PDB file of C-alpha atoms in Angstrom:
ATOM      1  CA  MET A   1      47.594 205.659 138.124  1.00  0.00           C
ATOM      2  CA  THR A   2      45.455 202.750 139.286  1.00  0.00           C
ATOM      3  CA  ARG A   3      46.162 201.125 142.606  1.00  0.00           C
ATOM      4  CA  LEU A   4      46.487 197.507 142.922  1.00  0.00           C
ATOM      5  CA  LYS A   5      43.496 195.967 144.936  1.00  0.00           C
ATOM      6  CA  LEU A   6      43.865 192.673 146.387  1.00  0.00           C
ATOM      7  CA  PRO A   7      40.761 190.534 146.909  1.00  0.00           C
ATOM      8  CA  PRO A   8      39.589 190.354 150.580  1.00  0.00           C
ATOM      9  CA  TRP A   9      40.581 186.565 150.999  1.00  0.00           C
ATOM     10  CA  LEU A  10      43.973 187.338 149.918  1.00  0.00           C
ATOM     11  CA  VAL A  11      44.482 190.125 152.321  1.00  0.00           C
ATOM     12  CA  LEU A  12      43.220 187.965 155.196  1.00  0.00           C
ATOM     13  CA  LEU A  13      45.642 185.219 154.256  1.00  0.00           C
ATOM     14  CA  LEU A  14      48.563 187.355 153.440  1.00  0.00           C
ATOM     15  CA  PRO A  15      50.198 187.642 156.870  1.00  0.00           C
ATOM     16  CA  ALA A  16      49.967 183.697 157.407  1.00  0.00           C
ATOM     17  CA  ILE A  17      51.446 183.363 153.852  1.00  0.00           C
ATOM     18  CA  LEU A  18      54.336 185.792 154.596  1.00  0.00           C
ATOM     19  CA  ILE A  19      55.124 184.045 157.975  1.00  0.00           C
ATOM     20  CA  LEU A  20      54.927 180.569 156.209  1.00  0.00           C
ATOM     21  CA  MET A  21      57.385 181.828 153.414  1.00  0.00           C
ATOM     22  CA  ALA A  22      59.871 183.044 156.067  1.00  0.00           C
ATOM     23  CA  VAL A  23      59.778 180.033 158.428  1.00  0.00           C
ATOM     24  CA  VAL A  24      59.182 177.291 156.096  1.00  0.00           C
ATOM     25  CA  LEU A  25      59.744 178.024 152.364  1.00  0.00           C
ATOM     26  CA  ILE A  26      62.818 180.148 152.523  1.00  0.00           C
ATOM     27  CA  PRO A  27      64.684 177.751 154.754  1.00  0.00           C
ATOM     28  CA  LEU A  28      63.487 174.808 152.820  1.00  0.00           C
ATOM     29  CA  LEU A  29      64.839 176.227 149.514  1.00  0.00           C
ATOM     30  CA  LEU A  30      68.149 177.411 151.216  1.00  0.00           C
ATOM     31  CA  SER A  31      68.798 173.962 152.642  1.00  0.00           C
ATOM     32  CA  LEU A  32      67.976 172.293 149.175  1.00  0.00           C
ATOM     33  CA  TYR A  33      70.443 174.751 147.542  1.00  0.00           C
ATOM     34  CA  SER A  34      73.152 174.093 150.085  1.00  0.00           C
ATOM     35  CA  SER A  35      72.776 170.434 149.446  1.00  0.00           C
ATOM     36  CA  PHE A  36      74.264 171.012 146.076  1.00  0.00           C
ATOM     37  CA  THR A  37      77.322 172.917 147.624  1.00  0.00           C
ATOM     38  CA  SER A  38      80.217 172.136 149.693  1.00  0.00           C
ATOM     39  CA  TYR A  39      78.790 174.372 152.467  1.00  0.00           C
ATOM     40  CA  ARG A  40      80.626 174.017 155.998  1.00  0.00           C
ATOM     41  CA  LEU A  41      79.525 175.935 159.081  1.00  0.00           C
ATOM     42  CA  THR A  42      83.173 176.787 159.789  1.00  0.00           C
ATOM     43  CA  ARG A  43      83.477 178.265 156.163  1.00  0.00           C
ATOM     44  CA  PRO A  44      80.307 180.307 155.539  1.00  0.00           C
ATOM     45  CA  ASP A  45      81.546 181.430 152.058  1.00  0.00           C
ATOM     46  CA  SER A  46      81.588 177.723 150.903  1.00  0.00           C
ATOM     47  CA  ILE A  47      77.849 177.888 150.359  1.00  0.00           C
ATOM     48  CA  THR A  48      78.527 179.721 147.031  1.00  0.00           C
ATOM     49  CA  ASN A  49      80.851 176.613 145.911  1.00  0.00           C
ATOM     50  CA  TRP A  50      78.508 174.748 143.651  1.00  0.00           C
ATOM     51  CA  ILE A  51      79.333 170.969 143.514  1.00  0.00           C
ATOM     52  CA  GLY A  52      76.289 169.562 141.899  1.00  0.00           C
ATOM     53  CA  THR A  53      75.077 166.187 142.795  1.00  0.00           C
ATOM     54  CA  PHE A  54      78.478 165.225 144.534  1.00  0.00           C
ATOM     55  CA  ASN A  55      76.941 165.110 148.221  1.00  0.00           C
ATOM     56  CA  TYR A  56      74.091 162.915 146.825  1.00  0.00           C
ATOM     57  CA  GLU A  57      76.544 160.602 145.287  1.00  0.00           C
ATOM     58  CA  LYS A  58      78.657 160.576 148.438  1.00  0.00           C
ATOM     59  CA  ALA A  59      75.600 159.698 150.484  1.00  0.00           C
ATOM     60  CA  ALA A  60      74.665 156.912 147.995  1.00  0.00           C
ATOM     61  CA  LYS A  61      78.198 155.214 148.643  1.00  0.00           C
ATOM     62  CA  ASP A  62      78.313 155.900 152.340  1.00  0.00           C
ATOM     63  CA  GLU A  63      78.049 152.729 154.444  1.00  0.00           C
ATOM     64  CA  ASN A  64      77.329 154.653 157.726  1.00  0.00           C
ATOM     65  CA  PHE A  65      74.313 156.434 155.797  1.00  0.00           C
ATOM     66  CA  TRP A  66      72.947 153.102 154.553  1.00  0.00           C
ATOM     67  CA  ALA A  67      73.401 151.335 157.868  1.00  0.00           C
ATOM     68  CA  ALA A  68      71.622 154.257 159.577  1.00  0.00           C
ATOM     69  CA  PHE A  69      68.797 154.080 156.932  1.00  0.00           C
ATOM     70  CA  GLY A  70      68.321 150.462 157.398  1.00  0.00           C
ATOM     71  CA  ARG A  71      68.367 150.793 161.327  1.00  0.00           C
ATOM     72  CA  THR A  72      65.765 153.482 160.834  1.00  0.00           C
ATOM     73  CA  VAL A  73      63.446 151.252 158.784  1.00  0.00           C
ATOM     74  CA  LEU A  74      63.845 148.383 161.265  1.00  0.00           C
ATOM     75  CA  PHE A  75      63.281 150.647 164.137  1.00  0.00           C
ATOM     76  CA  LEU A  76      60.032 152.121 162.488  1.00  0.00           C
ATOM     77  CA  THR A  77      58.841 148.683 161.724  1.00  0.00           C
ATOM     78  CA  ILE A  78      59.286 147.224 165.188  1.00  0.00           C
ATOM     79  CA  ALA A  79      57.855 150.463 166.837  1.00  0.00           C
ATOM     80  CA  LEU A  80      54.763 150.863 164.512  1.00  0.00           C
ATOM     81  CA  ASN A  81      53.697 147.249 164.812  1.00  0.00           C
ATOM     82  CA  LEU A  82      54.175 146.916 168.543  1.00  0.00           C
ATOM     83  CA  GLU A  83      52.483 150.237 169.188  1.00  0.00           C
ATOM     84  CA  MET A  84      49.475 149.174 167.059  1.00  0.00           C
ATOM     85  CA  LEU A  85      49.175 145.934 168.845  1.00  0.00           C
ATOM     86  CA  PHE A  86      49.394 147.272 172.376  1.00  0.00           C
ATOM     87  CA  GLY A  87      47.241 150.344 171.423  1.00  0.00           C
ATOM     88  CA  LEU A  88      44.727 147.970 170.054  1.00  0.00           C
ATOM     89  CA  GLY A  89      44.624 145.801 173.271  1.00  0.00           C
ATOM     90  CA  LEU A  90      44.538 148.843 175.415  1.00  0.00           C
ATOM     91  CA  ALA A  91      41.519 150.342 173.508  1.00  0.00           C
ATOM     92  CA  LEU A  92      39.668 147.045 173.629  1.00  0.00           C
ATOM     93  CA  MET A  93      40.178 146.878 177.508  1.00  0.00           C
ATOM     94  CA  VAL A  94      39.344 150.586 178.149  1.00  0.00           C
ATOM     95  CA  SER A  95      36.055 150.154 175.980  1.00  0.00           C
ATOM     96  CA  LYS A  96      34.870 147.191 178.134  1.00  0.00           C
ATOM     97  CA  VAL A  97      35.162 149.354 181.251  1.00  0.00           C
ATOM     98  CA  THR A  98      31.706 150.593 182.613  1.00  0.00           C
ATOM     99  CA  LYS A  99      32.918 152.765 185.438  1.00  0.00           C
ATOM    100  CA  GLY A 100      35.804 155.220 185.513  1.00  0.00           C
ATOM    101  CA  GLN A 101      36.084 155.071 181.742  1.00  0.00           C
ATOM    102  CA  ARG A 102      36.856 158.873 181.476  1.00  0.00           C
ATOM    103  CA  LEU A 103      39.517 158.544 184.017  1.00  0.00           C
ATOM    104  CA  LEU A 104      41.238 155.709 182.193  1.00  0.00           C
ATOM    105  CA  ARG A 105      41.031 157.736 178.929  1.00  0.00           C
ATOM    106  CA  THR A 106      42.832 160.585 180.555  1.00  0.00           C
ATOM    107  CA  VAL A 107      45.541 158.365 182.164  1.00  0.00           C
ATOM    108  CA  MET A 108      45.962 156.671 178.884  1.00  0.00           C
ATOM    109  CA  MET A 109      47.002 160.043 177.294  1.00  0.00           C
ATOM    110  CA  PHE A 110      49.560 161.015 180.046  1.00  0.00           C
ATOM    111  CA  PRO A 111      52.581 159.311 178.182  1.00  0.00           C
ATOM    112  CA  MET A 112      51.973 161.210 174.838  1.00  0.00           C
ATOM    113  CA  MET A 113      52.018 164.284 176.932  1.00  0.00           C
ATOM    114  CA  PHE A 114      55.690 164.114 177.937  1.00  0.00           C
ATOM    115  CA  SER A 115      58.501 165.608 176.024  1.00  0.00           C
ATOM    116  CA  PRO A 116      60.660 163.115 174.112  1.00  0.00           C
ATOM    117  CA  ILE A 117      63.469 164.644 175.878  1.00  0.00           C
ATOM    118  CA  LEU A 118      61.954 164.105 179.312  1.00  0.00           C
ATOM    119  CA  VAL A 119      61.235 160.539 178.276  1.00  0.00           C
ATOM    120  CA  GLY A 120      64.705 159.917 177.144  1.00  0.00           C
ATOM    121  CA  PHE A 121      66.169 161.116 180.457  1.00  0.00           C
ATOM    122  CA  GLN A 122      63.730 159.075 182.296  1.00  0.00           C
ATOM    123  CA  PHE A 123      64.435 155.807 180.557  1.00  0.00           C
ATOM    124  CA  LYS A 124      68.187 156.598 180.445  1.00  0.00           C
ATOM    125  CA  PHE A 125      67.841 156.436 184.219  1.00  0.00           C
ATOM    126  CA  ILE A 126      65.743 153.491 184.249  1.00  0.00           C
ATOM    127  CA  PHE A 127      68.117 151.352 182.108  1.00  0.00           C
ATOM    128  CA  ASN A 128      71.298 152.654 183.766  1.00  0.00           C
ATOM    129  CA  ASP A 129      73.975 149.836 184.414  1.00  0.00           C
ATOM    130  CA  ASN A 130      74.636 150.803 188.029  1.00  0.00           C
ATOM    131  CA  VAL A 131      71.629 152.661 189.360  1.00  0.00           C
ATOM    132  CA  GLY A 132      68.871 151.683 186.922  1.00  0.00           C
ATOM    133  CA  LEU A 133      65.560 150.485 188.109  1.00  0.00           C
ATOM    134  CA  VAL A 134      65.449 147.694 185.748  1.00  0.00           C
ATOM    135  CA  ASN A 135      68.833 146.156 186.724  1.00  0.00           C
ATOM    136  CA  ASN A 136      67.988 146.710 190.521  1.00  0.00           C
ATOM    137  CA  ALA A 137      64.746 144.886 190.000  1.00  0.00           C
ATOM    138  CA  LEU A 138      66.090 141.957 188.203  1.00  0.00           C
ATOM    139  CA  GLN A 139      68.988 141.446 190.618  1.00  0.00           C
ATOM    140  CA  SER A 140      66.546 141.874 193.650  1.00  0.00           C
ATOM    141  CA  LEU A 141      64.380 139.058 192.098  1.00  0.00           C
ATOM    142  CA  GLY A 142      67.295 136.798 191.559  1.00  0.00           C
ATOM    143  CA  LEU A 143      66.709 136.950 187.773  1.00  0.00           C
ATOM    144  CA  SER A 144      70.146 138.314 187.050  1.00  0.00           C
ATOM    145  CA  SER A 145      73.398 138.138 189.114  1.00  0.00           C
ATOM    146  CA  THR A 146      75.161 140.888 187.071  1.00  0.00           C
ATOM    147  CA  ALA A 147      74.336 144.321 185.814  1.00  0.00           C
ATOM    148  CA  ILE A 148      72.955 144.020 182.250  1.00  0.00           C
ATOM    149  CA  PRO A 149      74.480 146.717 179.849  1.00  0.00           C
ATOM    150  CA  TRP A 150      71.195 147.890 178.281  1.00  0.00           C
ATOM    151  CA  LEU A 151      72.667 151.137 176.897  1.00  0.00           C
ATOM    152  CA  VAL A 152      76.207 150.097 176.234  1.00  0.00           C
ATOM    153  CA  ASP A 153      75.372 146.696 174.351  1.00  0.00           C
ATOM    154  CA  GLY A 154      74.426 147.545 170.718  1.00  0.00           C
ATOM    155  CA  LYS A 155      71.447 145.330 170.351  1.00  0.00           C
ATOM    156  CA  LEU A 156      70.165 145.979 173.857  1.00  0.00           C
ATOM    157  CA  ALA A 157      70.495 149.792 173.509  1.00  0.00           C
ATOM    158  CA  LEU A 158      68.238 149.683 170.306  1.00  0.00           C
ATOM    159  CA  PHE A 159      65.780 147.749 172.213  1.00  0.00           C
ATOM    160  CA  SER A 160      65.850 150.131 175.176  1.00  0.00           C
ATOM    161  CA  ILE A 161      65.182 152.937 172.840  1.00  0.00           C
ATOM    162  CA  ALA A 162      62.429 151.022 171.186  1.00  0.00           C
ATOM    163  CA  PHE A 163      60.796 150.516 174.548  1.00  0.00           C
ATOM    164  CA  ALA A 164      60.914 153.958 175.499  1.00  0.00           C
ATOM    165  CA  GLU A 165      59.378 154.975 172.122  1.00  0.00           C
ATOM    166  CA  ILE A 166      56.692 152.391 172.416  1.00  0.00           C
ATOM    167  CA  TRP A 167      55.824 153.415 175.938  1.00  0.00           C
ATOM    168  CA  MET A 168      55.501 157.072 174.988  1.00  0.00           C
ATOM    169  CA  SER A 169      53.511 156.699 171.931  1.00  0.00           C
ATOM    170  CA  THR A 170      51.280 153.654 172.196  1.00  0.00           C
ATOM    171  CA  SER A 171      48.554 156.018 173.420  1.00  0.00           C
ATOM    172  CA  VAL A 172      48.299 157.542 170.168  1.00  0.00           C
ATOM    173  CA  PHE A 173      46.981 154.339 168.534  1.00  0.00           C
ATOM    174  CA  GLY A 174      44.931 153.573 171.816  1.00  0.00           C
ATOM    175  CA  ILE A 175      43.070 156.916 171.667  1.00  0.00           C
ATOM    176  CA  LEU A 176      42.372 156.745 167.785  1.00  0.00           C
ATOM    177  CA  ILE A 177      41.348 153.015 167.875  1.00  0.00           C
ATOM    178  CA  LEU A 178      39.069 153.799 170.865  1.00  0.00           C
ATOM    179  CA  ALA A 179      37.432 156.486 168.901  1.00  0.00           C
ATOM    180  CA  GLY A 180      36.934 153.969 166.042  1.00  0.00           C
ATOM    181  CA  LEU A 181      35.445 151.415 168.425  1.00  0.00           C
ATOM    182  CA  TYR A 182      32.944 154.124 169.548  1.00  0.00           C
ATOM    183  CA  ALA A 183      32.018 154.789 165.914  1.00  0.00           C
ATOM    184  CA  ILE A 184      31.352 151.180 165.090  1.00  0.00           C
ATOM    185  CA  PRO A 185      27.659 150.676 164.354  1.00  0.00           C
ATOM    186  CA  GLN A 186      25.852 148.126 166.464  1.00  0.00           C
ATOM    187  CA  ASP A 187      23.686 146.488 163.816  1.00  0.00           C
ATOM    188  CA  PRO A 188      26.575 144.472 162.244  1.00  0.00           C
ATOM    189  CA  LEU A 189      27.736 143.156 165.767  1.00  0.00           C
ATOM    190  CA  GLU A 190      24.257 142.176 166.593  1.00  0.00           C
ATOM    191  CA  ALA A 191      23.556 140.489 163.406  1.00  0.00           C
ATOM    192  CA  ALA A 192      26.944 138.628 163.780  1.00  0.00           C
ATOM    193  CA  LYS A 193      25.783 137.492 167.300  1.00  0.00           C
ATOM    194  CA  VAL A 194      22.293 136.215 166.093  1.00  0.00           C
ATOM    195  CA  ASP A 195      24.239 134.251 163.229  1.00  0.00           C
ATOM    196  CA  GLY A 196      26.113 132.410 165.942  1.00  0.00           C
ATOM    197  CA  CYS A 197      29.523 133.953 165.476  1.00  0.00           C
ATOM    198  CA  THR A 198      32.123 133.744 168.272  1.00  0.00           C
ATOM    199  CA  SER A 199      33.719 136.847 169.956  1.00  0.00           C
ATOM    200  CA  TRP A 200      36.718 136.240 167.834  1.00  0.00           C
ATOM    201  CA  GLN A 201      34.876 135.885 164.581  1.00  0.00           C
ATOM    202  CA  SER A 202      32.854 139.099 165.391  1.00  0.00           C
ATOM    203  CA  PHE A 203      36.196 140.985 166.167  1.00  0.00           C
ATOM    204  CA  ARG A 204      37.974 139.524 162.899  1.00  0.00           C
ATOM    205  CA  PHE A 205      35.226 140.023 160.379  1.00  0.00           C
ATOM    206  CA  VAL A 206      33.185 142.902 161.834  1.00  0.00           C
ATOM    207  CA  THR A 207      35.136 145.124 164.295  1.00  0.00           C
ATOM    208  CA  LEU A 208      38.684 144.832 162.677  1.00  0.00           C
ATOM    209  CA  PRO A 209      37.598 145.985 159.187  1.00  0.00           C
ATOM    210  CA  PHE A 210      35.775 148.963 160.922  1.00  0.00           C
ATOM    211  CA  LEU A 211      38.990 149.815 162.843  1.00  0.00           C
ATOM    212  CA  MET A 212      41.376 149.642 159.953  1.00  0.00           C
ATOM    213  CA  PRO A 213      41.017 153.219 158.786  1.00  0.00           C
ATOM    214  CA  PHE A 214      41.675 154.461 162.229  1.00  0.00           C
ATOM    215  CA  ILE A 215      44.819 152.208 162.516  1.00  0.00           C
ATOM    216  CA  TYR A 216      46.117 153.395 159.126  1.00  0.00           C
ATOM    217  CA  ILE A 217      45.549 157.088 160.149  1.00  0.00           C
ATOM    218  CA  ALA A 218      47.615 156.483 163.331  1.00  0.00           C
ATOM    219  CA  MET A 219      50.365 154.647 161.480  1.00  0.00           C
ATOM    220  CA  ALA A 220      50.667 157.515 158.994  1.00  0.00           C
ATOM    221  CA  ILE A 221      51.158 160.034 161.782  1.00  0.00           C
ATOM    222  CA  ARG A 222      53.557 157.833 163.892  1.00  0.00           C
ATOM    223  CA  SER A 223      55.618 156.707 160.682  1.00  0.00           C
ATOM    224  CA  LEU A 224      56.460 160.525 160.246  1.00  0.00           C
ATOM    225  CA  ASP A 225      57.312 160.909 163.967  1.00  0.00           C
ATOM    226  CA  VAL A 226      59.559 157.745 164.184  1.00  0.00           C
ATOM    227  CA  ALA A 227      61.261 158.419 160.649  1.00  0.00           C
ATOM    228  CA  ARG A 228      62.640 161.552 161.983  1.00  0.00           C
ATOM    229  CA  ALA A 229      63.538 160.322 165.565  1.00  0.00           C
ATOM    230  CA  TYR A 230      66.285 162.231 166.940  1.00  0.00           C
ATOM    231  CA  ASP A 231      65.936 163.763 170.536  1.00  0.00           C
ATOM    232  CA  MET A 232      65.157 160.430 172.501  1.00  0.00           C
ATOM    233  CA  VAL A 233      68.116 158.618 170.727  1.00  0.00           C
ATOM    234  CA  GLN A 234      70.278 161.648 171.279  1.00  0.00           C
ATOM    235  CA  ILE A 235      69.512 161.574 175.044  1.00  0.00           C
ATOM    236  CA  MET A 236      69.761 157.837 175.616  1.00  0.00           C
ATOM    237  CA  THR A 237      72.747 156.756 173.595  1.00  0.00           C
ATOM    238  CA  ASN A 238      73.937 159.621 171.697  1.00  0.00           C
ATOM    239  CA  GLY A 239      74.003 157.201 168.512  1.00  0.00           C
ATOM    240  CA  GLY A 240      76.334 154.627 170.392  1.00  0.00           C
ATOM    241  CA  PRO A 241      77.686 152.469 171.258  1.00  0.00           C
ATOM    242  CA  ALA A 242      80.041 152.652 168.104  1.00  0.00           C
ATOM    243  CA  ARG A 243      77.053 154.112 166.127  1.00  0.00           C
ATOM    244  CA  ARG A 244      75.030 151.001 166.622  1.00  0.00           C
ATOM    245  CA  THR A 245      71.830 152.962 167.584  1.00  0.00           C
ATOM    246  CA  GLU A 246      72.394 155.969 165.122  1.00  0.00           C
ATOM    247  CA  LEU A 247      69.300 156.385 163.096  1.00  0.00           C
ATOM    248  CA  LEU A 248      69.098 158.764 160.066  1.00  0.00           C
ATOM    249  CA  TRP A 249      68.278 162.009 161.934  1.00  0.00           C
ATOM    250  CA  THR A 250      71.172 161.406 164.651  1.00  0.00           C
ATOM    251  CA  LEU A 251      73.646 160.752 161.790  1.00  0.00           C
ATOM    252  CA  ILE A 252      72.331 164.007 159.898  1.00  0.00           C
ATOM    253  CA  GLY A 253      72.661 165.975 163.118  1.00  0.00           C
ATOM    254  CA  ARG A 254      76.164 164.722 163.781  1.00  0.00           C
ATOM    255  CA  THR A 255      77.209 165.384 160.276  1.00  0.00           C
ATOM    256  CA  GLY A 256      75.804 168.882 159.991  1.00  0.00           C
ATOM    257  CA  TYR A 257      76.611 170.235 163.695  1.00  0.00           C
ATOM    258  CA  VAL A 258      79.542 168.151 164.958  1.00  0.00           C
ATOM    259  CA  ASP A 259      81.419 167.628 161.529  1.00  0.00           C
ATOM    260  CA  ALA A 260      80.097 171.076 160.340  1.00  0.00           C
ATOM    261  CA  LYS A 261      79.380 169.570 156.848  1.00  0.00           C
ATOM    262  CA  MET A 262      75.976 171.129 156.511  1.00  0.00           C
ATOM    263  CA  GLY A 263      75.790 170.869 152.740  1.00  0.00           C
ATOM    264  CA  TYR A 264      76.364 166.961 152.922  1.00  0.00           C
ATOM    265  CA  ALA A 265      73.885 166.717 155.900  1.00  0.00           C
ATOM    266  CA  ASN A 266      71.159 168.510 153.970  1.00  0.00           C
ATOM    267  CA  ALA A 267      71.776 166.076 151.198  1.00  0.00           C
ATOM    268  CA  MET A 268      71.244 163.041 153.535  1.00  0.00           C
ATOM    269  CA  GLY A 269      68.237 164.922 154.905  1.00  0.00           C
ATOM    270  CA  TYR A 270      66.627 165.211 151.492  1.00  0.00           C
ATOM    271  CA  ILE A 271      67.328 161.597 150.795  1.00  0.00           C
ATOM    272  CA  SER A 272      65.646 160.558 154.104  1.00  0.00           C
ATOM    273  CA  ILE A 273      62.535 162.655 153.355  1.00  0.00           C
ATOM    274  CA  PHE A 274      61.769 159.943 150.761  1.00  0.00           C
ATOM    275  CA  LEU A 275      61.385 157.344 153.493  1.00  0.00           C
ATOM    276  CA  ALA A 276      58.854 159.429 155.181  1.00  0.00           C
ATOM    277  CA  ILE A 277      57.064 160.101 151.983  1.00  0.00           C
ATOM    278  CA  PHE A 278      56.939 156.424 151.128  1.00  0.00           C
ATOM    279  CA  PHE A 279      55.555 155.315 154.344  1.00  0.00           C
ATOM    280  CA  THR A 280      53.072 158.249 154.316  1.00  0.00           C
ATOM    281  CA  VAL A 281      51.810 157.404 150.736  1.00  0.00           C
ATOM    282  CA  TYR A 282      51.662 153.698 151.690  1.00  0.00           C
ATOM    283  CA  PHE A 283      49.507 154.054 154.770  1.00  0.00           C
ATOM    284  CA  PHE A 284      47.174 156.576 152.874  1.00  0.00           C
ATOM    285  CA  LYS A 285      46.678 154.153 150.121  1.00  0.00           C
ATOM    286  CA  LYS A 286      45.991 151.446 152.661  1.00  0.00           C
ATOM    287  CA  LEU A 287      43.471 153.895 154.300  1.00  0.00           C
ATOM    288  CA  THR A 288      41.701 154.545 151.049  1.00  0.00           C
ATOM    289  CA  SER A 289      41.255 150.712 150.409  1.00  0.00           C
ATOM    290  CA  ALA A 290      39.925 150.243 153.985  1.00  0.00           C
ATOM    291  CA  ARG A 291      37.494 153.035 153.403  1.00  0.00           C
ATOM    292  CA  ALA A 292      36.543 151.641 150.024  1.00  0.00           C
ATOM    293  CA  GLU A 293      35.843 148.176 151.497  1.00  0.00           C
ATOM    294  CA  LEU A 294      33.521 149.646 154.115  1.00  0.00           C
ATOM    295  CA  GLY A 295      31.567 151.632 151.386  1.00  0.00           C
ATOM    296  CA  MET A 296      32.938 154.981 152.632  1.00  0.00           C
ATOM    297  CA  GLY A 297      34.396 156.113 149.290  1.00  0.00           C
ATOM    298  CA  GLY A 298      37.780 156.755 148.364  1.00  0.00           C
TER     299      GLY A 298
END
């Protein structure tokens, strides 16, 4: 009887493949299967109750789901654009510093080192109605006579969460754009200066096109993070008030673990994955286009 002999490369990769199957592939397939069932956490035997596409059809008609979907897109659009603008400004300022630049780069990375849960607790205290630093500062300066309900008013609560998200993640854009600034060849900038271009013209037509690939990479990374935002929202507002700050993954978490409707929650989760895929594909297409304009290939 001949023994099966695996190639050496497969033997080396086999432990990693088995771990990935156990940790990623099997739970992924199980969650996909359960999205076609009436699976409830309180009734484990319901995972065998096949109901076809009922959960997906229910999500398509669910006003709460589409409200959370639209709110997530709005939150993602605002957060990404402001993080990009602030990160660009931060990188440009740091690149102009001649002394202590290493220290500034290190300090710039501090916010992204904090856990989103820790940042959520931090800003929940900062925006607190009674003892929050923001309200105390505004009242001390005479800019407000009453406490502003930052985390109770629907619009202000979403703004507060966006502020915390931008504070934590602007440095991602800053670091990547700063790397792009260091990679820019000096010849085009010197040629623009010789041709009499202003600082704005040099930035608009020389520097910015070189930075666009780095910006799109940062946007692709951050779009995945923001699209699945959960922990910071859960800590700061728990989706309130009256679900006005409920994003996709807080709604999915509530449906799956509070209402125990895990099959329905998984169906909403797979629908929301398309949001992340859409933004990722979009930004990678823009990245390819930006690289092609610079003659860097597709």
